[in-house]
PDB file of C-alpha atoms in Angstrom:
ATOM      1  CA  MET A   1     123.971  85.847  91.031  1.00 94.00           C
ATOM      2  CA  LYS A   2     122.402  81.935  89.638  1.00 95.00           C
ATOM      3  CA  PRO A   3     122.096  81.030  85.114  1.00 95.00           C
ATOM      4  CA  GLY A   4     118.576  82.255  84.395  1.00 96.00           C
ATOM      5  CA  LEU A   5     118.519  86.061  84.185  1.00 97.00           C
ATOM      6  CA  LYS A   6     118.670  87.331  81.409  1.00 97.00           C
ATOM      7  CA  ALA A   7     116.871  90.376  79.593  1.00 98.00           C
ATOM      8  CA  GLY A   8     113.852  91.208  78.605  1.00 98.00           C
ATOM      9  CA  GLN A   9     112.750  89.759  81.920  1.00 98.00           C
ATOM     10  CA  THR A  10     110.145  92.073  84.154  1.00 98.00           C
ATOM     11  CA  ALA A  11     108.982  92.875  87.351  1.00 98.00           C
ATOM     12  CA  GLU A  12     106.010  94.986  88.927  1.00 98.00           C
ATOM     13  CA  LEU A  13     104.637  96.102  92.529  1.00 98.00           C
ATOM     14  CA  GLU A  14     102.288  99.019  92.500  1.00 98.00           C
ATOM     15  CA  VAL A  15     102.077 101.254  95.281  1.00 98.00           C
ATOM     16  CA  LYS A  16      99.230 103.164  96.421  1.00 98.00           C
ATOM     17  CA  VAL A  17     100.056 107.107  96.719  1.00 98.00           C
ATOM     18  CA  GLY A  18     100.205 108.251 100.618  1.00 98.00           C
ATOM     19  CA  ARG A  19     100.020 111.615 101.771  1.00 97.00           C
ATOM     20  CA  GLU A  20     103.805 110.523 103.365  1.00 97.00           C
ATOM     21  CA  MET A  21     104.980 110.630 100.101  1.00 97.00           C
ATOM     22  CA  VAL A  22     103.908 114.220  99.020  1.00 98.00           C
ATOM     23  CA  ALA A  23     107.487 117.130  98.666  1.00 97.00           C
ATOM     24  CA  ALA A  24     108.331 118.012 102.160  1.00 96.00           C
ATOM     25  CA  PHE A  25     112.322 118.990 102.654  1.00 95.00           C
ATOM     26  CA  GLY A  26     113.220 119.920 105.887  1.00 94.00           C
ATOM     27  CA  GLY A  27     109.571 118.252 107.429  1.00 92.00           C
ATOM     28  CA  VAL A  28     107.799 121.263 105.622  1.00 96.00           C
ATOM     29  CA  THR A  29     105.560 119.460 102.804  1.00 96.00           C
ATOM     30  CA  VAL A  30     106.778 121.525  98.916  1.00 96.00           C
ATOM     31  CA  HIS A  31     103.285 120.303  97.548  1.00 97.00           C
ATOM     32  CA  GLY A  32     101.208 117.741  98.005  1.00 97.00           C
ATOM     33  CA  LEU A  33     102.499 115.694  94.646  1.00 98.00           C
ATOM     34  CA  TYR A  34     103.802 112.126  94.992  1.00 98.00           C
ATOM     35  CA  SER A  35     107.190 113.472  95.439  1.00 98.00           C
ATOM     36  CA  THR A  36     110.792 112.209  93.018  1.00 98.00           C
ATOM     37  CA  SER A  37     112.710 110.682  95.563  1.00 97.00           C
ATOM     38  CA  TRP A  38     109.554 108.172  96.128  1.00 98.00           C
ATOM     39  CA  LEU A  39     109.100 107.336  92.320  1.00 98.00           C
ATOM     40  CA  VAL A  40     113.169 106.994  92.498  1.00 98.00           C
ATOM     41  CA  HIS A  41     112.851 104.512  95.950  1.00 98.00           C
ATOM     42  CA  HIS A  42     110.267 103.046  93.816  1.00 98.00           C
ATOM     43  CA  MET A  43     111.994 102.253  91.214  1.00 98.00           C
ATOM     44  CA  GLU A  44     114.995 100.488  92.961  1.00 98.00           C
ATOM     45  CA  TRP A  45     112.634  98.324  94.343  1.00 98.00           C
ATOM     46  CA  VAL A  46     110.993  97.747  91.318  1.00 98.00           C
ATOM     47  CA  ALA A  47     114.311  97.592  89.374  1.00 98.00           C
ATOM     48  CA  ARG A  48     115.256  94.564  93.069  1.00 98.00           C
ATOM     49  CA  LYS A  49     112.804  92.074  92.382  1.00 98.00           C
ATOM     50  CA  THR A  50     114.209  91.758  88.788  1.00 98.00           C
ATOM     51  CA  ILE A  51     117.961  90.271  91.102  1.00 98.00           C
ATOM     52  CA  VAL A  52     116.418  89.097  93.674  1.00 98.00           C
ATOM     53  CA  PRO A  53     115.491  85.263  92.155  1.00 97.00           C
ATOM     54  CA  TYR A  54     119.484  85.243  90.808  1.00 97.00           C
ATOM     55  CA  LEU A  55     121.272  86.096  94.275  1.00 98.00           C
ATOM     56  CA  GLU A  56     123.434  83.199  95.450  1.00 97.00           C
ATOM     57  CA  PRO A  57     123.204  83.219 100.004  1.00 97.00           C
ATOM     58  CA  ASP A  58     126.203  84.862  99.631  1.00 97.00           C
ATOM     59  CA  GLU A  59     125.127  88.300  97.238  1.00 97.00           C
ATOM     60  CA  GLU A  60     123.859  91.142  97.319  1.00 97.00           C
ATOM     61  CA  GLY A  61     122.361  93.741  94.748  1.00 97.00           C
ATOM     62  CA  VAL A  62     123.901  97.506  95.669  1.00 97.00           C
ATOM     63  CA  GLY A  63     121.806 100.275  93.389  1.00 96.00           C
ATOM     64  CA  CYS A  64     125.193 102.401  91.849  1.00 96.00           C
ATOM     65  CA  GLY A  65     123.124 104.716  89.172  1.00 97.00           C
ATOM     66  CA  VAL A  66     119.324 105.949  89.133  1.00 98.00           C
ATOM     67  CA  GLN A  67     118.357 108.031  85.469  1.00 98.00           C
ATOM     68  CA  VAL A  68     114.447 109.374  86.697  1.00 98.00           C
ATOM     69  CA  ALA A  69     112.157 111.825  83.862  1.00 98.00           C
ATOM     70  CA  HIS A  70     109.047 112.635  86.240  1.00 98.00           C
ATOM     71  CA  ILE A  71     106.602 114.091  83.345  1.00 97.00           C
ATOM     72  CA  MET A  72     103.683 113.795  84.995  1.00 98.00           C
ATOM     73  CA  PRO A  73     102.186 114.263  88.163  1.00 98.00           C
ATOM     74  CA  THR A  74     100.320 112.220  90.937  1.00 98.00           C
ATOM     75  CA  ILE A  75      97.965 112.708  93.591  1.00 98.00           C
ATOM     76  CA  PRO A  76      97.624 110.900  97.282  1.00 98.00           C
ATOM     77  CA  GLY A  77      94.927 107.811  97.559  1.00 98.00           C
ATOM     78  CA  MET A  78      96.102 106.843  93.361  1.00 98.00           C
ATOM     79  CA  THR A  79      97.868 104.127  92.436  1.00 98.00           C
ATOM     80  CA  VAL A  80     101.819 104.305  91.044  1.00 98.00           C
ATOM     81  CA  THR A  81     102.020 100.558  88.726  1.00 98.00           C
ATOM     82  CA  LEU A  82     106.081  99.874  88.485  1.00 98.00           C
ATOM     83  CA  LYS A  83     107.158  97.812  85.357  1.00 98.00           C
ATOM     84  CA  ALA A  84     111.154  97.154  85.417  1.00 98.00           C
ATOM     85  CA  THR A  85     112.824  95.552  82.205  1.00 98.00           C
ATOM     86  CA  VAL A  86     116.253  93.864  82.556  1.00 98.00           C
ATOM     87  CA  SER A  87     118.092  95.489  80.082  1.00 98.00           C
ATOM     88  CA  ASP A  88     121.262  94.991  79.830  1.00 98.00           C
ATOM     89  CA  ILE A  89     123.632  92.206  82.450  1.00 97.00           C
ATOM     90  CA  ARG A  90     127.627  93.564  82.129  1.00 95.00           C
ATOM     91  CA  GLY A  91     129.299  91.114  84.611  1.00 94.00           C
ATOM     92  CA  ASN A  92     128.141  92.292  87.357  1.00 96.00           C
ATOM     93  CA  LYS A  93     125.532  94.671  86.337  1.00 98.00           C
ATOM     94  CA  VAL A  94     121.910  94.945  86.187  1.00 98.00           C
ATOM     95  CA  VAL A  95     120.519  97.454  84.208  1.00 98.00           C
ATOM     96  CA  CYS A  96     116.996  97.360  83.592  1.00 98.00           C
ATOM     97  CA  GLN A  97     114.421 100.635  81.970  1.00 98.00           C
ATOM     98  CA  VAL A  98     112.002 101.177  84.745  1.00 98.00           C
ATOM     99  CA  GLU A  99     108.135 102.613  83.487  1.00 98.00           C
ATOM    100  CA  ALA A 100     105.396 104.153  86.133  1.00 98.00           C
ATOM    101  CA  PHE A 101     102.026 104.524  85.685  1.00 98.00           C
ATOM    102  CA  ASN A 102      98.715 106.200  87.329  1.00 98.00           C
ATOM    103  CA  PRO A 103      95.658 105.584  85.790  1.00 98.00           C
ATOM    104  CA  ARG A 104      95.437 108.577  83.498  1.00 97.00           C
ATOM    105  CA  GLY A 105      98.757 107.188  82.506  1.00 98.00           C
ATOM    106  CA  LYS A 106     102.521 107.368  81.843  1.00 98.00           C
ATOM    107  CA  ILE A 107     104.545 109.276  85.017  1.00 98.00           C
ATOM    108  CA  ALA A 108     107.961 108.904  84.810  1.00 98.00           C
ATOM    109  CA  CYS A 109     110.633 106.302  82.416  1.00 98.00           C
ATOM    110  CA  GLY A 110     114.114 105.738  83.650  1.00 98.00           C
ATOM    111  CA  SER A 111     116.636 103.439  84.463  1.00 98.00           C
ATOM    112  CA  VAL A 112     118.423 101.900  86.968  1.00 98.00           C
ATOM    113  CA  THR A 113     121.841 100.080  87.485  1.00 98.00           C
ATOM    114  CA  GLN A 114     122.607  97.571  89.602  1.00 98.00           C
ATOM    115  CA  ALA A 115     125.765  95.701  91.025  1.00 97.00           C
ATOM    116  CA  VAL A 116     125.751  92.345  92.462  1.00 97.00           C
ATOM    117  CA  VAL A 117     128.386  91.829  95.090  1.00 97.00           C
ATOM    118  CA  GLY A 118     129.760  89.561  97.580  1.00 97.00           C
ATOM    119  CA  LYS A 119     128.231  90.054 100.644  1.00 97.00           C
ATOM    120  CA  ASP A 120     131.565  90.098 102.771  1.00 96.00           C
ATOM    121  CA  TRP A 121     132.616  92.684 101.283  1.00 95.00           C
ATOM    122  CA  LEU A 122     129.517  94.355 101.824  1.00 95.00           C
ATOM    123  CA  SER A 123     130.156  93.730 104.788  1.00 95.00           C
ATOM    124  CA  ARG A 124     133.513  95.538 104.842  1.00 94.00           C
ATOM    125  CA  LYS A 125     132.443  97.980 103.199  1.00 93.00           C
ATOM    126  CA  ILE A 126     130.237  99.538 105.811  1.00 93.00           C
ATOM    127  CA  ASP A 127     132.925  98.683 107.965  1.00 92.00           C
ATOM    128  CA  GLU A 128     135.447 100.364 106.801  1.00 91.00           C
ATOM    129  CA  LEU A 129     132.244 104.053 106.853  1.00 91.00           C
ATOM    130  CA  SER A 130     131.873 103.123 110.904  1.00 85.00           C
ATOM    131  CA  PRO A 131     133.589 106.567 112.540  1.00 79.00           C
ATOM    132  CA  VAL A 132     135.025 103.864 114.573  1.00 68.00           C
ATOM    133  CA  HIS A 133     137.022 102.879 111.975  1.00 55.00           C
ATOM    134  CA  PRO A 134     140.199 104.538 110.569  1.00 55.00           C
ATOM    135  CA  MET A 135     140.012 105.176 106.972  1.00 51.00           C
ATOM    136  CA  PRO A 136     141.844 102.422 104.884  1.00 55.00           C
ATOM    137  CA  GLY A 137     144.129 102.645 102.342  1.00 56.00           C
ATOM    138  CA  HIS A 138     142.460 102.776  98.618  1.00 43.00           C
ATOM    139  CA  SER A 139     144.050  99.129  96.810  1.00 45.00           C
ATOM    140  CA  GLU A 140     141.707  96.503  97.716  1.00 46.00           C
ATOM    141  CA  SER A 141     139.155  95.618  95.149  1.00 46.00           C
ATOM    142  CA  PRO A 142     136.270  97.392  95.577  1.00 46.00           C
ATOM    143  CA  GLY A 143     133.679  93.446  95.115  1.00 45.00           C
ATOM    144  CA  PRO A 144     133.810  91.389  92.385  1.00 46.00           C
ATOM    145  CA  GLY A 145     133.493  91.678  88.492  1.00 48.00           C
ATOM    146  CA  LEU A 146     134.620  95.755  89.403  1.00 45.00           C
ATOM    147  CA  SER A 147     137.165  97.203  88.564  1.00 43.00           C
ATOM    148  CA  ALA A 148     139.293 100.155  90.282  1.00 40.00           C
ATOM    149  CA  ARG A 149     139.049 101.453  86.994  1.00 41.00           C
ATOM    150  CA  ASP A 150     135.414 101.642  86.379  1.00 42.00           C
ATOM    151  CA  PRO A 151     134.630 105.262  86.071  1.00 43.00           C
ATOM    152  CA  ALA A 152     133.266 106.653  89.036  1.00 41.00           C
ATOM    153  CA  PRO A 153     129.456 108.644  87.835  1.00 42.00           C
ATOM    154  CA  THR A 154     129.581 112.086  87.984  1.00 39.00           C
ATOM    155  CA  CYS A 155     127.247 114.564  87.516  1.00 39.00           C
ATOM    156  CA  GLU A 156     128.888 116.724  84.490  1.00 40.00           C
ATOM    157  CA  SER A 157     127.819 112.802  82.829  1.00 37.00           C
ATOM    158  CA  THR A 158     123.819 114.014  83.764  1.00 38.00           C
ATOM    159  CA  VAL A 159     123.572 117.223  84.224  1.00 37.00           C
ATOM    160  CA  ARG A 160     122.282 119.680  80.939  1.00 37.00           C
ATOM    161  CA  PRO A 161     124.650 122.997  80.126  1.00 38.00           C
ATOM    162  CA  ASN A 162     123.333 125.735  80.573  1.00 39.00           C
ATOM    163  CA  LYS A 163     123.334 127.091  77.693  1.00 44.00           C
ATOM    164  CA  ARG A 164     122.573 131.471  77.547  1.00 41.00           C
ATOM    165  CA  LYS A 165     126.249 130.694  80.109  1.00 43.00           C
ATOM    166  CA  GLU A 166     123.758 131.840  82.985  1.00 37.00           C
ATOM    167  CA  LYS A 167     126.408 132.783  86.447  1.00 38.00           C
ATOM    168  CA  TRP A 168     125.484 132.435  89.972  1.00 38.00           C
ATOM    169  CA  SER A 169     125.702 135.617  92.133  1.00 35.00           C
ATOM    170  CA  SER A 170     124.563 136.518  95.483  1.00 35.00           C
TER     171      SER A 170
END
């Protein structure tokens, strides 16, 4: 990464919510509100804007973590303004705090973590995942600044436990 990226730097993105951005699964609309999946897409986009000026020609940013609280609804036609603020830089990982607002107030907050990796490394990983390539061993380094010892994120680390100890039934 080029020098200069520092905690506190910001980027903004404005998005007019379209009808294609409402909550839908398998082509079936659930409700006519701005979906959380589109919100996360826009959060990643605004966070990416903080690192793009600092990427070397042989580098790329990849999302490696998102946390979000979607706290207020937005209808199609409204404009959503997102702001990402760099809060931490650890090796090749850049963490941004992101807030989103519609004309009535804050609709979401959370964080997006990106890893800056070499384009060659990323291309190799894509090729390895291609169905025409056999599954490689796990001995290759995960990329510049990443360690095989870094724990992978787990659902358990982000899901609140069920305090009532309810069990799924069939």
